[in-house]
Tab-separated table of C-alpha atoms in Angstrom:
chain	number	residue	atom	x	y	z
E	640	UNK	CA	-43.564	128.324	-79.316
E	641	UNK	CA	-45.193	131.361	-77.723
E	642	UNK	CA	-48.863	130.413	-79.464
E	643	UNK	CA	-48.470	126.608	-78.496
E	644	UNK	CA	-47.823	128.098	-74.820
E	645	UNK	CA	-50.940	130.140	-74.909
E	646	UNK	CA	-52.750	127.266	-76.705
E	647	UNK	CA	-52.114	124.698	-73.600
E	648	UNK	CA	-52.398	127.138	-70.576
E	649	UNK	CA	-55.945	126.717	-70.240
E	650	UNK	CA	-55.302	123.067	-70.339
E	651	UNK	CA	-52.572	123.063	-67.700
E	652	UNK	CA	-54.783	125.177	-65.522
E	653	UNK	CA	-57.242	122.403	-65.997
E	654	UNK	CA	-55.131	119.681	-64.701
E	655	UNK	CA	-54.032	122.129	-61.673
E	656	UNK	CA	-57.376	122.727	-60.956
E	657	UNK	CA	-58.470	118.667	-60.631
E	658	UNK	CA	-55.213	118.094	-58.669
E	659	UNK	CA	-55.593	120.468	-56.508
E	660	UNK	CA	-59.715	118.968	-55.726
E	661	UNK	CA	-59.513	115.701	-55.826
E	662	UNK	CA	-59.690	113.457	-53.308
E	663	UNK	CA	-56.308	111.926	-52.351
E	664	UNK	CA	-54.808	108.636	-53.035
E	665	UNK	CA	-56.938	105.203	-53.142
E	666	UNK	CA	-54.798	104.335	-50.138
E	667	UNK	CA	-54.795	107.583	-48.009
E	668	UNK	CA	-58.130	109.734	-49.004
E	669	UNK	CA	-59.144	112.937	-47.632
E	670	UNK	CA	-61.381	113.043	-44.886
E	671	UNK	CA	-64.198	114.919	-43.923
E	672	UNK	CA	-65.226	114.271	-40.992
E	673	UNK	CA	-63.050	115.954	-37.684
E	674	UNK	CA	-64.803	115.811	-34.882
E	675	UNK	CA	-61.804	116.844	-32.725
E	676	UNK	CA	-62.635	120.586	-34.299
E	677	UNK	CA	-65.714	120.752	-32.856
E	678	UNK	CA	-64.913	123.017	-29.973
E	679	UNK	CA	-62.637	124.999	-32.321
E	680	UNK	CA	-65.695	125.630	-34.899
E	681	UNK	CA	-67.742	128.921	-33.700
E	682	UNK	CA	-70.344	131.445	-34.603
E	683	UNK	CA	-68.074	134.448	-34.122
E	684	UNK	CA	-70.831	136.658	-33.453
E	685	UNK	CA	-71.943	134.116	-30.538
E	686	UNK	CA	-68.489	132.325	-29.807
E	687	UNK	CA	-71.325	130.447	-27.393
E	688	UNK	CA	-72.534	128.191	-30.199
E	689	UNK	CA	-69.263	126.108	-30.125
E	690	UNK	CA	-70.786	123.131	-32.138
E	691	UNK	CA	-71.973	123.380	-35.870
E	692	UNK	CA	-75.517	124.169	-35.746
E	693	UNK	CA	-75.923	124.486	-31.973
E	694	UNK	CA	-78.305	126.868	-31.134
E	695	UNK	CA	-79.436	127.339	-34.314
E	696	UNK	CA	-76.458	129.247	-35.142
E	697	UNK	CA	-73.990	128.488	-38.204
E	698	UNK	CA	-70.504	128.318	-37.551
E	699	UNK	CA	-68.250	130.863	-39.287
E	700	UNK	CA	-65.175	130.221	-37.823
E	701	UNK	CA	-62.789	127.531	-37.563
E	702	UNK	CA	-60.661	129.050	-34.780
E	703	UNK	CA	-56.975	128.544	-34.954
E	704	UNK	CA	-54.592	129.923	-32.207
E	705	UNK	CA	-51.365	131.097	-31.029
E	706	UNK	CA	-50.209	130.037	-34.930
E	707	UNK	CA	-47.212	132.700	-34.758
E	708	UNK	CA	-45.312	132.083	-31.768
E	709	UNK	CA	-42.558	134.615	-32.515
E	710	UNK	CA	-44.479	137.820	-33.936
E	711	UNK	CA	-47.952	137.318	-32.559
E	712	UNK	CA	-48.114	135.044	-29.600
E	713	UNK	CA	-51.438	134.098	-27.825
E	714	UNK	CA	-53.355	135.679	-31.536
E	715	UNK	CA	-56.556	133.998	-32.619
E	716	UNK	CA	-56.984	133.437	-36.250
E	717	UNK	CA	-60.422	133.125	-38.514
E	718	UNK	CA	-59.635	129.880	-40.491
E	719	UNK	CA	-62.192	128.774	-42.851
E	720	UNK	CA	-64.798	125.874	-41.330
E	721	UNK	CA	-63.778	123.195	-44.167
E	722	UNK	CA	-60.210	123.732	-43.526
E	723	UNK	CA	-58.371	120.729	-44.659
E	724	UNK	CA	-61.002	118.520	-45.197
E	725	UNK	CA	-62.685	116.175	-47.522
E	726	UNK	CA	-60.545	117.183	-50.979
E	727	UNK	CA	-56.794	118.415	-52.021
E	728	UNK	CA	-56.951	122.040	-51.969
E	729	UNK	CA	-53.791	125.253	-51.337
E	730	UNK	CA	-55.804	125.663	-48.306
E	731	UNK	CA	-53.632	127.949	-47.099
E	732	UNK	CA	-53.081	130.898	-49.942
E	733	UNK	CA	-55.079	133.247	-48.697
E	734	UNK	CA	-54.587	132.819	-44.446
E	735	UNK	CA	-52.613	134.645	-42.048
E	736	UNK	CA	-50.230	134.684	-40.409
E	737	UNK	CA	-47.606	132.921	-42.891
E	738	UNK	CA	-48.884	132.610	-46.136
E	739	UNK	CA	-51.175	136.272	-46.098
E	740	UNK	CA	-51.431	139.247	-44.563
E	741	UNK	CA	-54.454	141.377	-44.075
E	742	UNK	CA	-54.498	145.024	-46.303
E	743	UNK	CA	-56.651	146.795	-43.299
E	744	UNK	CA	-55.303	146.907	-39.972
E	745	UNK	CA	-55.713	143.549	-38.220
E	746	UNK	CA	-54.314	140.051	-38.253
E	747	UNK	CA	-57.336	137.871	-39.779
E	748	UNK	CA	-58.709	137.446	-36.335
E	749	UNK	CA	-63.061	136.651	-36.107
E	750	UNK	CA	-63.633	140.309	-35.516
E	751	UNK	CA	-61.166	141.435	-38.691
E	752	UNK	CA	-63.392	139.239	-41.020
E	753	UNK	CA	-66.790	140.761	-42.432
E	754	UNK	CA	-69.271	138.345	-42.026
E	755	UNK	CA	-69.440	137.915	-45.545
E	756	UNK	CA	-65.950	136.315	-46.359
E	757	UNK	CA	-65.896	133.996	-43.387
E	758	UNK	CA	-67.356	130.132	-43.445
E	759	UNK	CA	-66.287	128.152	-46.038
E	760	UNK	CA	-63.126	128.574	-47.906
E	761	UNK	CA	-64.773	129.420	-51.302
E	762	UNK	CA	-66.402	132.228	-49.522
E	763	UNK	CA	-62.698	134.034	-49.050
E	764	UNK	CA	-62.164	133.036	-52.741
E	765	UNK	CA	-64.860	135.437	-54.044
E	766	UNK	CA	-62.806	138.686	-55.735
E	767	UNK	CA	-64.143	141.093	-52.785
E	768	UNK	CA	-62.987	139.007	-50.074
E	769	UNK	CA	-59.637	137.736	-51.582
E	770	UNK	CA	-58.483	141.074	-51.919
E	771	UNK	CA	-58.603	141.916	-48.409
E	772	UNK	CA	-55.316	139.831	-48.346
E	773	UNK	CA	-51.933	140.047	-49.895
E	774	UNK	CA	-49.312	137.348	-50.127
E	775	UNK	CA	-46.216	138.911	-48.309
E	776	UNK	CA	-42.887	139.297	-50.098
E	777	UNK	CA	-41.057	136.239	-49.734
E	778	UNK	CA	-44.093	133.522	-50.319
E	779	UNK	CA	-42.987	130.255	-48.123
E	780	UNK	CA	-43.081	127.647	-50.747
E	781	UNK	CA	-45.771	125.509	-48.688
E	782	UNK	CA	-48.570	128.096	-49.028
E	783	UNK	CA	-49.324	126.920	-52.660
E	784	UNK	CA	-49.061	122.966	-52.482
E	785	UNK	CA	-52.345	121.352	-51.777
E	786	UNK	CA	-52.977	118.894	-49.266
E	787	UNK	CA	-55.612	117.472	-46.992
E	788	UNK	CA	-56.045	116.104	-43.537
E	789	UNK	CA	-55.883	112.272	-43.691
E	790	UNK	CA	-56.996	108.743	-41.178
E	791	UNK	CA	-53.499	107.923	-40.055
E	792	UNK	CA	-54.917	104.655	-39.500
E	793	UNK	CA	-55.803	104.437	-43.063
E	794	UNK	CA	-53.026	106.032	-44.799
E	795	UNK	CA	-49.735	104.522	-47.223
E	796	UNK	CA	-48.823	107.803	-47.676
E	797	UNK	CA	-46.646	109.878	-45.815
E	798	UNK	CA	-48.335	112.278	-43.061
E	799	UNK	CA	-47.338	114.842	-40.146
E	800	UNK	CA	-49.801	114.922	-37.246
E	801	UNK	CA	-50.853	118.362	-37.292
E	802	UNK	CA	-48.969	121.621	-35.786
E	803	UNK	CA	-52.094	123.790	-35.766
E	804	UNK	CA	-54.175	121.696	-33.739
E	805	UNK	CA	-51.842	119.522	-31.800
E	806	UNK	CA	-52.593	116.781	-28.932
E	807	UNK	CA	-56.031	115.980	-31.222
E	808	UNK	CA	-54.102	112.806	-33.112
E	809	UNK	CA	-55.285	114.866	-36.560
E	810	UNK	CA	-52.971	114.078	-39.256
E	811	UNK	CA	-52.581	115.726	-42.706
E	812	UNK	CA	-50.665	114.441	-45.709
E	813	UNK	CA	-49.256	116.441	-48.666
E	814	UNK	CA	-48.206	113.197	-50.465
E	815	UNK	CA	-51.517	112.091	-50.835
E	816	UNK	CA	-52.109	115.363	-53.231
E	817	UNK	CA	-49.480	114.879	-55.057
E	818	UNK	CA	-47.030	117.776	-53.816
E	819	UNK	CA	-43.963	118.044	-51.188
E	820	UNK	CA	-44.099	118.675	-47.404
E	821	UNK	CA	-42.337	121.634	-47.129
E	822	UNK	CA	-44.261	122.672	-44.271
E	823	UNK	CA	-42.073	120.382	-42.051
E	824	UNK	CA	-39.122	122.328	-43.214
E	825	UNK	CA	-40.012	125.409	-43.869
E	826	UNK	CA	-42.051	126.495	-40.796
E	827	UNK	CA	-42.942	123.591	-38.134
E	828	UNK	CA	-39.349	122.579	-37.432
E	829	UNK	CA	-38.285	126.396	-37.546
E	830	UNK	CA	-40.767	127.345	-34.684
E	831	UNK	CA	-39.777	124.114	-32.907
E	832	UNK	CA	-35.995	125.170	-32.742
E	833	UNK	CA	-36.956	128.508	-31.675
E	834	UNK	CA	-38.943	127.591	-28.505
E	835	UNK	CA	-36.245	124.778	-27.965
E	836	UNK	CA	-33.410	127.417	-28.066
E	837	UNK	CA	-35.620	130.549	-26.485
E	838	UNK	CA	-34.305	132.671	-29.667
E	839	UNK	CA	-35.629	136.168	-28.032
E	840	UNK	CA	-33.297	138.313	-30.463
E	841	UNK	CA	-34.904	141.564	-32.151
E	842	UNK	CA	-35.866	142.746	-34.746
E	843	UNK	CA	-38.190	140.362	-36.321
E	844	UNK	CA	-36.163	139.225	-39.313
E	845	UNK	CA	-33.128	138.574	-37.088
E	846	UNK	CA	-34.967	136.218	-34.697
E	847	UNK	CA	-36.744	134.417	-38.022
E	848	UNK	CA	-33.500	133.653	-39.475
E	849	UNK	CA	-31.549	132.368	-36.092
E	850	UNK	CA	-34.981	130.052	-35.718
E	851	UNK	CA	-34.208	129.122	-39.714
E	852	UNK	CA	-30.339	128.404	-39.656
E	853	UNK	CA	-31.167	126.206	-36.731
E	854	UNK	CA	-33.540	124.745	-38.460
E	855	UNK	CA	-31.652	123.734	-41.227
E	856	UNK	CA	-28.737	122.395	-39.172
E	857	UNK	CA	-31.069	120.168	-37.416
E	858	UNK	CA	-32.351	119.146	-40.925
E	859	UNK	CA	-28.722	118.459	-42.145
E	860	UNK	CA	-27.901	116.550	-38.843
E	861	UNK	CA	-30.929	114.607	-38.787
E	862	UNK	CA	-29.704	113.511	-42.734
E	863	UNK	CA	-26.481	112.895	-41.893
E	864	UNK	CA	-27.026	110.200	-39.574
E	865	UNK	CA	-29.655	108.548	-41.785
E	866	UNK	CA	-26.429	108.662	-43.816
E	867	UNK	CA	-24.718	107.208	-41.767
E	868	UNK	CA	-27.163	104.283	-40.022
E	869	UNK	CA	-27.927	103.612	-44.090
E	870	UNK	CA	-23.739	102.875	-44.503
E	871	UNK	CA	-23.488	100.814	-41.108
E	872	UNK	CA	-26.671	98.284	-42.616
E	873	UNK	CA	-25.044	98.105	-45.714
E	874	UNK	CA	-21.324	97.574	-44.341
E	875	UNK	CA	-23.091	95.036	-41.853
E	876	UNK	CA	-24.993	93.356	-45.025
E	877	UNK	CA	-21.397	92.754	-47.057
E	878	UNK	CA	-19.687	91.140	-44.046
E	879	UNK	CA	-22.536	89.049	-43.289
């Protein structure tokens, strides 16, 4: 059993690997094209160029802000400039705040980055730059599951408009990859109950898991009464 195991590995890597790149679903594919992130996408040595190319300058930096509302409020994060786009990728394995954190001192802002691990994602996948972050010690289970931002006007799948970048009508989709949403679960609806309660206990862990358990009762209340509006069509469907 243990040589069959070592004899398919490479193959099952294989088959993670394409799922994880291709390019979504016939009926919901990845997109490539954002233009909403244009303002967000900066040379970080000359935050100035705020268009891809302007100037002459090459973006580095896909800026994403104020991602941690209970740790780090108001922090700006480096996120790589093809964030989300154009294939099914775990685009978020190696990013702070949730999914990494940074060995050295700093929180994976622009001026944390060297120059050299910050563009593209495969530039943080190189060995030198990949090391500069660690995966904490609970991983959330959404940091691993590929997905890709999606046309919610041209989409059967299902799809969240995006938490990161709201008010921009960007969309993203972990169905059309092939994996769960836990995102929704796990971390959008958490912060959500957190502002909506003003949770301001401390330490840290205490004020994550009040935001949680409310998170999870709105989850269970929320399935409850689809539990219950699925019983009323029914019992209305038998008297009829």
């Amino acid at each position: 059993a243990v040589a069959v195991a070592l004899l398919l590995e490479p193959c099952l890597q294989a088959v993670a690997a394409i799922s994880r790149h291709h390019t979504g679903s016939p009926g919901c594919p990845c997109i490539d094209s954002l233009p909403q992130l244009r303002n967000r996408t900066v040379n970080s040595l000359n935050p100035s160029a705020t268009k891809l190319g302007k100037g002459g300058e090459q973006a580095d930096c896909l800026l994403a802000l104020d991602l941690d509302k209970l740790k780090n409020p108001g922090q700006e994060y480096c996120y790589p400039t093809d964030y989300g786009r154009g294939h099914c990728e775990s685009w978020d394995v190696l990013l702070p705040p949730e999914c990494a954190n940074q060995r050295s001192q700093g929180h994976g802002s622009p001026a944390d980055l060297p120059e050299k691990c910050k563009g593209w994602l495969r530039s943080r996948q190189t060995p030198e730059c990949s090391d500069l972050f660690e995966a904490p010690g609970t991983a959330l289970p959404w940091c691993r599951e590929p997905w890709c931002y999606v046309d919610p006007h041209n989409c059967d799948q299902a799809w969240s408009l995006s938490y990161y970048f709201p008010g921009l009508g960007m969309a993203y989709s972990y169905a059309t990859c092939g994996s769960a949403n836990y995102f929704n679960i796990w971390n959008a609806v958490q912060l959500e109950m957190c502002q909506l309660f003003a949770v301001v206990e401390k330490p840290y862990p205490i004020m994550w898991l009040s935001c949680w358990a409310c998170a999870f009762l709105q989850q269970l209340i929320d399935a409850t009464r689809r539990f219950e509006e699925l019983q009323d069509r029914l019992a209305t469907g038998q008297r009829a």
